[in-house]
Coordinates of C-alpha atoms and ligand atoms in Angstrom, one line a residue:
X6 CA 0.0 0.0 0.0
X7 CA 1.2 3.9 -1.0
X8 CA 1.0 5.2 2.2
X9 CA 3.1 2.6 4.0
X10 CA 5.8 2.9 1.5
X11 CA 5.6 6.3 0.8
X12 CA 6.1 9.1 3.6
X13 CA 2.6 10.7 3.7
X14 CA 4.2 14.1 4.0
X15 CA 6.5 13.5 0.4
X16 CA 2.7 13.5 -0.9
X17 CA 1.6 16.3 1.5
X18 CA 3.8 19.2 1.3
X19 CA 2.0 22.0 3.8
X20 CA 2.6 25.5 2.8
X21 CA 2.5 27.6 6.1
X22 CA 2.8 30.8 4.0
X23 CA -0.1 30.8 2.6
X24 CA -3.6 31.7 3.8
X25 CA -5.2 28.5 2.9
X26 CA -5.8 27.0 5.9
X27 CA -4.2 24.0 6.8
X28 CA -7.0 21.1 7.1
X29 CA -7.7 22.5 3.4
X30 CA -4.2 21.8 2.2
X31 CA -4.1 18.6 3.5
X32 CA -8.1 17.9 2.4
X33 CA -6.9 19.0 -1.2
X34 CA -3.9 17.3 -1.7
X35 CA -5.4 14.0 -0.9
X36 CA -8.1 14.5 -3.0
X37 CA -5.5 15.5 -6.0
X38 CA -4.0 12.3 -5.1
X39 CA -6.6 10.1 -5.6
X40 CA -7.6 12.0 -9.0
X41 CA -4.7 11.3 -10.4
X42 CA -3.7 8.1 -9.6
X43 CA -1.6 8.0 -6.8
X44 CA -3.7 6.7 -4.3
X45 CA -5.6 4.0 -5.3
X46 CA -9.0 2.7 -4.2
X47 CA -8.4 0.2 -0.7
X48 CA -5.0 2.2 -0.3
X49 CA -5.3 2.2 3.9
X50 CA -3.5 5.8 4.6
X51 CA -1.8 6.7 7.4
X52 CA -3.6 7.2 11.3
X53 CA -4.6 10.9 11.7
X54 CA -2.1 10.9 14.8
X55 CA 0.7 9.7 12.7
X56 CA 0.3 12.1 10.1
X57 CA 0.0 14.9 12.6
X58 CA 3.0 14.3 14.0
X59 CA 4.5 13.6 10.5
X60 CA 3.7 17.2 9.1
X61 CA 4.3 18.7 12.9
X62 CA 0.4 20.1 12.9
X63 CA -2.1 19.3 15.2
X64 CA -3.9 16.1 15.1
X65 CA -7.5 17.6 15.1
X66 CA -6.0 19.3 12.0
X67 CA -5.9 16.4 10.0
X68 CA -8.8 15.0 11.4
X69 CA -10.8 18.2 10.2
X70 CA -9.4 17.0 6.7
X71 CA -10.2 13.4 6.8
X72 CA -13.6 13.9 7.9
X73 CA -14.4 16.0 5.0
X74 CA -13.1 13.6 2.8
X75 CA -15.1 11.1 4.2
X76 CA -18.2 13.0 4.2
X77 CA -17.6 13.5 0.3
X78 CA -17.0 9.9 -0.3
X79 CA -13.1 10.0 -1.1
X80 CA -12.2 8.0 2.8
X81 CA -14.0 5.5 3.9
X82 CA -13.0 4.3 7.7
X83 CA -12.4 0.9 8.4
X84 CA -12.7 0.6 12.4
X85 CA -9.8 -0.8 13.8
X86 CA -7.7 -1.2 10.5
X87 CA -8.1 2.6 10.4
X88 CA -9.2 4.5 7.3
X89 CA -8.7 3.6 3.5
X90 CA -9.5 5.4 0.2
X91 CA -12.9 4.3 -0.6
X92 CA -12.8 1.0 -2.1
X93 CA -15.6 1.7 -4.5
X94 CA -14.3 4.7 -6.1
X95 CA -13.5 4.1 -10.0
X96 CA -10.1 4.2 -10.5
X97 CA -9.1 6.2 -13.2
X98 CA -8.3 4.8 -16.2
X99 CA -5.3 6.3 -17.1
X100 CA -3.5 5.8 -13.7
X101 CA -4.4 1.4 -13.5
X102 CA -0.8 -0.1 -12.4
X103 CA 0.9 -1.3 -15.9
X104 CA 2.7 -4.2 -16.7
X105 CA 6.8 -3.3 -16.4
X106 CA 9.3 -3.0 -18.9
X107 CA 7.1 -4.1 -21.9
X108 CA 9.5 -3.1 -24.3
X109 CA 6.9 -0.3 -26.0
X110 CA 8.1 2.7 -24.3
X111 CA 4.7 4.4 -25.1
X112 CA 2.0 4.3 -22.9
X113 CA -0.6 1.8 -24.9
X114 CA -3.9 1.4 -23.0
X115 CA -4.7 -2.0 -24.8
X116 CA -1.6 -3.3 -23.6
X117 CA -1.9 -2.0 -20.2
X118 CA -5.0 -3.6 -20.1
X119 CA -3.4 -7.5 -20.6
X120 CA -2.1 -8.8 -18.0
X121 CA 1.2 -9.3 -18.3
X122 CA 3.1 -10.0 -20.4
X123 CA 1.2 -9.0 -23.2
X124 CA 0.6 -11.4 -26.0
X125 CA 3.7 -12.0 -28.2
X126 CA 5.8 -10.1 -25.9
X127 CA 9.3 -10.1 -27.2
X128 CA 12.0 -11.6 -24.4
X129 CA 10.2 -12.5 -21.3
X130 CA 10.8 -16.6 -20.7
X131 CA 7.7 -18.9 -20.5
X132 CA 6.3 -17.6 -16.9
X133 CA 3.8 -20.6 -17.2
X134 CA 7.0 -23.0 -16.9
X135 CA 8.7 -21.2 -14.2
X136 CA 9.0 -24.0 -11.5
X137 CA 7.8 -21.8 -8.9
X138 CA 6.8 -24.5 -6.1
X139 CA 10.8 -25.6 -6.0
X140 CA 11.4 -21.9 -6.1
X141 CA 9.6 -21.0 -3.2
X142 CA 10.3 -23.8 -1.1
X143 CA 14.4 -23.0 -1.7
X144 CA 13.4 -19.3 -1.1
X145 CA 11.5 -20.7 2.3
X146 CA 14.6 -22.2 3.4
X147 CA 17.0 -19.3 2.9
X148 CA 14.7 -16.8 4.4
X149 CA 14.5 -19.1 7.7
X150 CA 18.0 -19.9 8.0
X151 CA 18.8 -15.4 7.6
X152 CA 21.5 -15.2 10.3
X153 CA 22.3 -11.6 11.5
X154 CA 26.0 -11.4 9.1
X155 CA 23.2 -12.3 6.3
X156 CA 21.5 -9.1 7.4
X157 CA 24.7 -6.8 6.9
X158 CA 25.8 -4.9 3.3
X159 CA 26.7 -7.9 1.4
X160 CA 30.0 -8.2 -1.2
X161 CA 28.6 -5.4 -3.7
X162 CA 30.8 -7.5 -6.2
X163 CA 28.2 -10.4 -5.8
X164 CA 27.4 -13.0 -3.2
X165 CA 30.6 -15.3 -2.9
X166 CA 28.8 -19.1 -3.1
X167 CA 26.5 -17.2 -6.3
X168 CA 30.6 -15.9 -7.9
X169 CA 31.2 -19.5 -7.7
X170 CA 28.2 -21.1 -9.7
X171 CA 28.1 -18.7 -12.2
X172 CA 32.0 -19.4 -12.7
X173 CA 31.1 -23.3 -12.6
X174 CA 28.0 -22.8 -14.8
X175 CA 30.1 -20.7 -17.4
X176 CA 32.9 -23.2 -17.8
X177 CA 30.6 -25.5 -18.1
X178 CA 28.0 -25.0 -20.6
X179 CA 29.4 -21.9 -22.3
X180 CA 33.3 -23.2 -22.6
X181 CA 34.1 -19.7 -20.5
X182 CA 36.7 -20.3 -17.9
X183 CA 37.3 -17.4 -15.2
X184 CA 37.8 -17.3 -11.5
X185 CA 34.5 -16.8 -9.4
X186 CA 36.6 -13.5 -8.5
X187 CA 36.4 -12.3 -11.9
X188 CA 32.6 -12.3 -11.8
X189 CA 30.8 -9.3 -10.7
X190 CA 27.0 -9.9 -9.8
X191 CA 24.8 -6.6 -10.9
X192 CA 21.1 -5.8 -11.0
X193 CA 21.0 -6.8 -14.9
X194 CA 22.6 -6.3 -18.3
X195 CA 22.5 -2.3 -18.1
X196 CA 23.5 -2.4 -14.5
X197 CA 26.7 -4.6 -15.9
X198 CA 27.6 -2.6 -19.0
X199 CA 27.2 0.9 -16.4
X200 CA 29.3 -0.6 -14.5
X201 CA 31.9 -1.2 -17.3
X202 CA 31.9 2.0 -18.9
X203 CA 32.1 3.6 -15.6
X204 CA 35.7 1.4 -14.9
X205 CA 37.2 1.4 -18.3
X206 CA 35.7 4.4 -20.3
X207 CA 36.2 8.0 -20.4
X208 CA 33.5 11.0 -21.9
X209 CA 33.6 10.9 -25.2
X210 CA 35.2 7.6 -26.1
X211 CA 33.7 5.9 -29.5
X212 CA 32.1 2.6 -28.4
X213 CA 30.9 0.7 -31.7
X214 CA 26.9 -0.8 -31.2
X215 CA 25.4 -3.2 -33.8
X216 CA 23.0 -1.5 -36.4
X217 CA 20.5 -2.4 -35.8
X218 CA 21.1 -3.5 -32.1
X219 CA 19.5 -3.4 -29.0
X220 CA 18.4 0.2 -28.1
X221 CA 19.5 -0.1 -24.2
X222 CA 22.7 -0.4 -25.0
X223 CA 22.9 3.7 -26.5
X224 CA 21.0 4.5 -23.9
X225 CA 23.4 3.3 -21.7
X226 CA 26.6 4.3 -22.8
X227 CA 24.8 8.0 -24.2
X228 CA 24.2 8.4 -20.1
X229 CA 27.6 7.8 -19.0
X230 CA 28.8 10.0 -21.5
X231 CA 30.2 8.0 -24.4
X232 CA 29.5 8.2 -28.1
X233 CA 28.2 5.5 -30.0
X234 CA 29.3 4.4 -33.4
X235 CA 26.8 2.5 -35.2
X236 CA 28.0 -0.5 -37.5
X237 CA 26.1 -2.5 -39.9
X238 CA 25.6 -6.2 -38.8
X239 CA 25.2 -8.8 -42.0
X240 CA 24.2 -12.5 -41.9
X241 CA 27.8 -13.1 -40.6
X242 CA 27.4 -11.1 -37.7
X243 CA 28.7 -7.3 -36.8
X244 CA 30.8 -6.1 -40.1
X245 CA 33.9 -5.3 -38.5
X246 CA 35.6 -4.2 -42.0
X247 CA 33.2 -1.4 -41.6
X248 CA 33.7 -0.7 -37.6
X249 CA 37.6 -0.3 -38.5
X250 CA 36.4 2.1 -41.1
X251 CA 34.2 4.0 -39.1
X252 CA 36.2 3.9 -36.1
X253 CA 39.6 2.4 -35.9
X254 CA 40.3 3.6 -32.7
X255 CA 37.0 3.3 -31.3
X256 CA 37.9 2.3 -27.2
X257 CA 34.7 -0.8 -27.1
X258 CA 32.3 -2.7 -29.3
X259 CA 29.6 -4.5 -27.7
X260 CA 28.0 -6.8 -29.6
X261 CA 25.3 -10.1 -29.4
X262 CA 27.4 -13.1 -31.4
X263 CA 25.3 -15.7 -30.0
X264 CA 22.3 -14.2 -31.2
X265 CA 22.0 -10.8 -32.6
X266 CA 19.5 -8.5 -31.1
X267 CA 17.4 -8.5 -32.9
X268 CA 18.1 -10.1 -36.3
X269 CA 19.1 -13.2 -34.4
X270 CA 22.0 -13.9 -36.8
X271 CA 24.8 -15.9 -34.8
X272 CA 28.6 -14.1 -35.4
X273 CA 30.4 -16.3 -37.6
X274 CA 34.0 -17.8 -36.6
X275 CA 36.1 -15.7 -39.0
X276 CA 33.9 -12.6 -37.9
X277 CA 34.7 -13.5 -34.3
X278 CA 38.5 -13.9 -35.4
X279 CA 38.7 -10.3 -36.9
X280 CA 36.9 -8.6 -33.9
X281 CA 39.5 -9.9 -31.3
X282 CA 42.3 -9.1 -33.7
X283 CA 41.2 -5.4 -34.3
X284 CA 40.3 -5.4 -30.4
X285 CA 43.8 -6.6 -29.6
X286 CA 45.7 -4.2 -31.9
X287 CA 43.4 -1.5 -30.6
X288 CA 43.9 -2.2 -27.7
X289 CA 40.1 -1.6 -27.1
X290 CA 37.5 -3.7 -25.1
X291 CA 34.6 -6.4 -26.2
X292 CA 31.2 -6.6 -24.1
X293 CA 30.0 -9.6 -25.4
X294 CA 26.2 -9.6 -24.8
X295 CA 25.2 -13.2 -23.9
X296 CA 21.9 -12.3 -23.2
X297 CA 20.0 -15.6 -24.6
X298 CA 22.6 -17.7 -25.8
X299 CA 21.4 -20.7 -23.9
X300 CA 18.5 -21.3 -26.1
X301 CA 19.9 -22.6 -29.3
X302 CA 17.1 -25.2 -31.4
X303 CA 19.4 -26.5 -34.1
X304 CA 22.1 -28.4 -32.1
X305 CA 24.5 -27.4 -29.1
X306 CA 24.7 -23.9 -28.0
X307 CA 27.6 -22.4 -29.3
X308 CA 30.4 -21.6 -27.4
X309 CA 30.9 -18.0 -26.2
X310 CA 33.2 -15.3 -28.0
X311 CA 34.7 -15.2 -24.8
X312 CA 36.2 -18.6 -25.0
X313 CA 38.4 -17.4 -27.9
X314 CA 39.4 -14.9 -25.9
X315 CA 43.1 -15.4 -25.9
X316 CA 43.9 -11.4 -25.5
X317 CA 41.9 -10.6 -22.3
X318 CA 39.6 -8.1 -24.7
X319 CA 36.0 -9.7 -24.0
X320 CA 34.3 -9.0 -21.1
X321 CA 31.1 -11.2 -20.9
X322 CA 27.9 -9.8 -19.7
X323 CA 25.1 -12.4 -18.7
X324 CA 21.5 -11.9 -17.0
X325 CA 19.0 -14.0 -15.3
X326 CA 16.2 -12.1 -17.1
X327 CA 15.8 -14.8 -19.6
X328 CA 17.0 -18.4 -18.3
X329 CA 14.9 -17.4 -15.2
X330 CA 12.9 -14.8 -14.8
X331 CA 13.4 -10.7 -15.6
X332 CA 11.9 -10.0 -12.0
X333 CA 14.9 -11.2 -10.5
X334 CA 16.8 -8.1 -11.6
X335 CA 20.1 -10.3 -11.7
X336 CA 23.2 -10.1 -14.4
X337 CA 26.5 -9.9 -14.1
X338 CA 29.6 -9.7 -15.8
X339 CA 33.4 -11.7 -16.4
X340 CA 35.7 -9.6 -16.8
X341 CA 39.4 -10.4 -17.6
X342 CA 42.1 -11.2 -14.4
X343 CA 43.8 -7.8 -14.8
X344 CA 40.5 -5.0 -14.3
X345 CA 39.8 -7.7 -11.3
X346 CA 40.7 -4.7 -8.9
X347 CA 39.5 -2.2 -10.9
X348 CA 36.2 -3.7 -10.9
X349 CA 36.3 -4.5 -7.4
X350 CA 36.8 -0.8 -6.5
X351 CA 33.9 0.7 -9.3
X352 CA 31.5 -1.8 -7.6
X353 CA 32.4 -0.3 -4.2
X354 CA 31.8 3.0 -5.3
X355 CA 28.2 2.4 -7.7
X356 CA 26.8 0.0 -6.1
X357 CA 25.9 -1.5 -2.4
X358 CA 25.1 -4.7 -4.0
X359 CA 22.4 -6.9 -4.5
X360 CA 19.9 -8.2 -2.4
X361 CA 21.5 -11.3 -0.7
X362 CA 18.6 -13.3 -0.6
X363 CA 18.1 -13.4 -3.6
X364 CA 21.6 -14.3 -4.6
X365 CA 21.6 -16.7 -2.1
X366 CA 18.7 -18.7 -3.6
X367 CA 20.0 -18.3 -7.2
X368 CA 22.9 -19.9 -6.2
X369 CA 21.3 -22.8 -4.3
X370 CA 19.3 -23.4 -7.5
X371 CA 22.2 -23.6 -9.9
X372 CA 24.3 -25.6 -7.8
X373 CA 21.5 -28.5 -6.9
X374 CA 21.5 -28.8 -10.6
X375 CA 17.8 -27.5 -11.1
X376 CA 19.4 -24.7 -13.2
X377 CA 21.0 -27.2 -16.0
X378 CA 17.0 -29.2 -15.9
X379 CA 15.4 -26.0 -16.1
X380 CA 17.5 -25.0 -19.1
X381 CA 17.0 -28.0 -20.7
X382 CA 13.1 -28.2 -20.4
X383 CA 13.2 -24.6 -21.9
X384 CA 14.6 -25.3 -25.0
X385 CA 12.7 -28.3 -25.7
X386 CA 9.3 -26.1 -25.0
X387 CA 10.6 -23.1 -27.1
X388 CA 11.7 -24.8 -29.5
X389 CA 7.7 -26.3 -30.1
X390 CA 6.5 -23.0 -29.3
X391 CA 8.8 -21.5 -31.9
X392 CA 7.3 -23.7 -34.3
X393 CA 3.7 -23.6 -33.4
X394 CA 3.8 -19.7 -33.9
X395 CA 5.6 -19.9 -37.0
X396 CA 3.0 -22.7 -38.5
X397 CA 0.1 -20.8 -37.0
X398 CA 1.3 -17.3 -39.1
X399 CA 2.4 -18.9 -42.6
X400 CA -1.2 -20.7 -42.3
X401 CA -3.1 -17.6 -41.4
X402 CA -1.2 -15.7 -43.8
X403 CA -0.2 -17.9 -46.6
X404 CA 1.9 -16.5 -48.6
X405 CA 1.7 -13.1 -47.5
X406 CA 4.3 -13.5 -44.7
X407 CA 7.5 -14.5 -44.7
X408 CA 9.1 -16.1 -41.5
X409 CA 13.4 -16.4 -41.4
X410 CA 13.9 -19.3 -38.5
X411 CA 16.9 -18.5 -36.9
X412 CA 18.9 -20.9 -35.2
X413 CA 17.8 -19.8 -31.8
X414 CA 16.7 -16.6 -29.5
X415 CA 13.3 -16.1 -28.1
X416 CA 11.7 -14.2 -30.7
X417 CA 10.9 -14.9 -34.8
X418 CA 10.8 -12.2 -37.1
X419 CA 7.7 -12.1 -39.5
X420 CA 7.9 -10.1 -42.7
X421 CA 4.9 -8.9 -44.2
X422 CA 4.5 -8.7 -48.4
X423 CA 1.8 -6.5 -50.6
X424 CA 1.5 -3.5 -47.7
X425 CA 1.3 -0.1 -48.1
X426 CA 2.6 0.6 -44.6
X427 CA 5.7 0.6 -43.0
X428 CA 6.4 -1.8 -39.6
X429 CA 5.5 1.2 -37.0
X430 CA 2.2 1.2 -38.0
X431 CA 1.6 -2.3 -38.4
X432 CA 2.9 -2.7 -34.8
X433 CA 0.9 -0.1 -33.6
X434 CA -2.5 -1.6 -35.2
X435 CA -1.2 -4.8 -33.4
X436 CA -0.6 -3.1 -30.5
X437 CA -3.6 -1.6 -29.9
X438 CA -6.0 -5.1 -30.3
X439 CA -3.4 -5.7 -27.5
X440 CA -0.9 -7.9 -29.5
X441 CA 2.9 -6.6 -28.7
X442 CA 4.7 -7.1 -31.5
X443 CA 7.8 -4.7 -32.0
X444 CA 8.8 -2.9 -35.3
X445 CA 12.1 -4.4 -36.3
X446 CA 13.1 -1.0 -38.1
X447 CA 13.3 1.3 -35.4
X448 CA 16.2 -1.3 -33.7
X449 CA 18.6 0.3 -36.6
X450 CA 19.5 3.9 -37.9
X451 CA 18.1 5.5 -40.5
X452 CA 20.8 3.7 -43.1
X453 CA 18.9 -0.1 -41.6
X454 CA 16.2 -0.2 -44.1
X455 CA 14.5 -3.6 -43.1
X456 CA 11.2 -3.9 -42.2
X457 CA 9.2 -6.9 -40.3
X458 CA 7.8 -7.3 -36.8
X459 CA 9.2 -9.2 -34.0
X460 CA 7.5 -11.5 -32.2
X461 CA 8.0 -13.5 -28.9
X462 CA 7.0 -16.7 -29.4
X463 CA 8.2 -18.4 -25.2
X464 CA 4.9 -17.3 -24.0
X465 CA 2.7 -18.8 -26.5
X466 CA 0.7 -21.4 -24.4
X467 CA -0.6 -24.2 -26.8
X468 CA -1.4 -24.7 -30.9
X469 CA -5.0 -23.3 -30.1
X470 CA -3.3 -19.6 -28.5
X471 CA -1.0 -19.5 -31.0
X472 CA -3.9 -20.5 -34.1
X473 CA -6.1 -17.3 -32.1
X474 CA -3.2 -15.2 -32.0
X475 CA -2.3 -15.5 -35.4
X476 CA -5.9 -15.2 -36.8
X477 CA -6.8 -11.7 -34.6
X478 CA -3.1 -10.7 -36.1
X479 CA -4.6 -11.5 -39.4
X480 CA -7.9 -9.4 -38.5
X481 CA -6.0 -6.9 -37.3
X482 CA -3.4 -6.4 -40.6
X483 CA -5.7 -7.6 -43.0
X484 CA -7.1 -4.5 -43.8
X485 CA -5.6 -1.5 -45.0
X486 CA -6.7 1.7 -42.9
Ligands
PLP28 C1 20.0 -7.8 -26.4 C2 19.7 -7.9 -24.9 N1 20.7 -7.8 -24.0 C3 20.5 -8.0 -22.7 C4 19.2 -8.2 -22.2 C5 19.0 -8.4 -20.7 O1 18.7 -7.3 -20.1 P1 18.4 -7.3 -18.5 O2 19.5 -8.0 -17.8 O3 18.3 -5.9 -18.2 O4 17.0 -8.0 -18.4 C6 18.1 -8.2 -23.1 C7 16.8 -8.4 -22.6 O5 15.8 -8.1 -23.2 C8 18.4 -8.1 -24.4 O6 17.4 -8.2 -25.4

């Protein structure tokens, strides 16, 4: 509830200058409150004698207020649980609480309608597969074993025993071998590559970024001051001739070879030869974005960029967003034996780490081996949900779509013949009968020409959901506007 989170008087700011009295001031700026949003309907708020003594004014003060909004309808008192905003007001419409992180910046009332995540909602894992009984039952037994040294700041470069299984993990399944004190645990991917530019970059160093790419990563690096060079990225992967071109001395690249966001190419070897050797004649640094390089369909995933790594360039960024679920808030990254201190100190200095608990159960779920089972279960299902999608579009569609299967990823990209419209408004129309796909072009500069809509397939449920999601797609684009 708002008002136990929130200080009542961060909402309530009195004014003693003016000459509006003060049971007025505090009667109006609930009421604003509630009109807007912020106080939803069943929100308890705070006793009148706490707030009194909150905003230092007397407590018959606030009580003045409270009954007034009461007698108009906006409180309602609950006896002994004390007084709440009135359950039965409407709340209004454009305030509901919306999904998170849903990929549309925009504020689209269909989707905020869905409960989340929204229909074809690009990168989210299946939540419906989540084993959320073993979860909870590991997450029981951390929380009742908290001793008080577990209540301290934690290691703000990660939880020690989590270090260790995410080294274990990596040499294991991704062929990456590091020390668990080269691995820095961090609230997620842009939490990790903050973190980087923060240690090894200076303002106005050239960092190269796929075209087109994922859009965090400019955001990122624009904030902590850096400029971005865009280069083109061809079925082979990130086009490095055209990076050395662009940018010889460019101090990073960061880059997605297992799986390129969004194209979902994967980085061929001679591509991944030429990056490391520009990287280690530049002297300059790799981020290699491993965001979903687990889920490969079409035989092994391959190994990481970072396993040819015989330079100390690449630093490998992973996240827990999708091999368990983006709620966690959970990445890290490897970085190479000699920043090891360097990181150490910048993680000091950003950061007062993440929650232990969490780490804690993380850990106990990778190294009891449900981590590797999980994994595997994952790509099998994707891998039929992939395909149900795929079938469900080229049948509603026929021969107006066409669908390139990559080898993996979490996402398909369908490309649409015989329209007069460009991708952004094809989303959009999708988007509004609540369907989130994304516009591939606006992932590239204006040089990207490419056009199709991307479409996460993890979350479609069954042959039936993905048959009724392709034919209210088909409604939906069918018809010119
Ligand atoms: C290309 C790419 N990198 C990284 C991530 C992971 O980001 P985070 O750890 O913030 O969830 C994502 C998630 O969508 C992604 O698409």
């Amino acid at each position: 509830m708002i008002q136990e989170k929130k200080s009542p008087a961060a909402l309530l700011k009195i004014d003693r200058a003016t000459s509006t009295p003060l049971h007025r001031q505090i009667y109006e700026r609930f009421r604003t409150a509630i009109e807007q949003g912020l106080l939803h309907p069943g929100d308890r708020v705070a006793s009148a004698r706490s707030l009194a003594s909150e905003l230092g004014v007397a407590r018959g003060t606030v009580e003045t207020a409270y009954n007034q909004l009461a007698g108009e309808g906006y409180f309602s008192p609950q006896g002994q649980a004390g007084t709440a905003v009135s359950p039965s007001l409407p709340s209004p419409r454009s305030t509901r609480r919306t999904p998170q992180r849903t990929e549309t910046r925009a504020f689209d009332p269909a989707l905020a309608e869905a409960a989340p995540p929204p229909p074809l909602q690009l990168g989210i894992p299946a939540l419906d597969a989540f084993p959320r009984k073993l979860w909870a039952r590991l997450a029981a037994r951390r929380a009742r074993a908290t001793t008080a040294a577990d209540m301290f700041y934690g290691d703000p470069s990660g939880h020690p025993p989590l270090r260790t299984a995410i080294a274990t993990y990596l040499r294991v399944s991704r062929g990456v071998s590091c020390h668990p004190s080269q691995v820095f645990v961090t609230g997620g991917y842009r939490a990790s590559l903050a973190l980087i530019s923060h240690t090894l970059l200076e303002r106005d160093d050239r960092v190269w970024v796929e075209d087109p790419g994922y859009p965090p990563t400019q955001e990122v690096l624009r904030s902590t001051g850096q400029r971005t060079v865009p280069v083109p990225v061809d079925e082979e992967g990130l086009v490095v001739a055209r990076g050395v071109r662009k940018a010889a001395k460019a101090r990073m690249a960061v880059v997605t070879p297992s799986h390129q966001a969004p194209l979902g190419v994967s980085m061929s070897l001679a591509r991944r030869l030429q990056l490391l050797d520009w990287a280690s004649q530049a002297k300059a640094w790799i981020v290699e974005d491993d965001y979903d390089g687990e889920y490969r369909y079409a035989g092994p995933p391959l190994p990481a960029l970072k396993s040819l790594d015989r330079h100390d360039r690449v630093l490998y960024a992973g996240s827990f967003s999708k091999v368990l679920y983006p709620g966690l808030a959970l990445g890290y990254v490897v970085v190479p034996e000699s920043l090891r201190d360097a990181f150490g100190e910048a993680a000091r200095t950003w950061s007062n780490g993440c929650p232990q608990i969490t780490q804690a159960v993380v850990a106990d779920f990778i190294r009891e081996g449900h981590f590797s089972r999980h994994l595997k279960k994952m790509r099998l299902l994707y891998a039929r949900r992939r395909h149900m999608l795929a079938a469900a579009l080229l049948k509603a569609f026929g021969e107006d779509v066409r669908i390139d299967l990559q080898a993996g990823g979490m996402h398909l990209i369908a490309r649409f013949g015989r329209r007069r419209e460009g991708d952004k408004a094809l989303a959009r129309r999708a988007q509004l009968a609540g369907l989130n796909c994304q516009p591939l072009s606006v992932r590239g500069t204006a040089r990207f020409r490419d056009e199709g809509l991307l479409m996460g397939f993890t979350n479609v449920g069954s042959a039936l959901h993905a048959q009724q999601l392709a034919a209210k797609l088909h409604k939906v684009l069918g018809r010119e506007p």
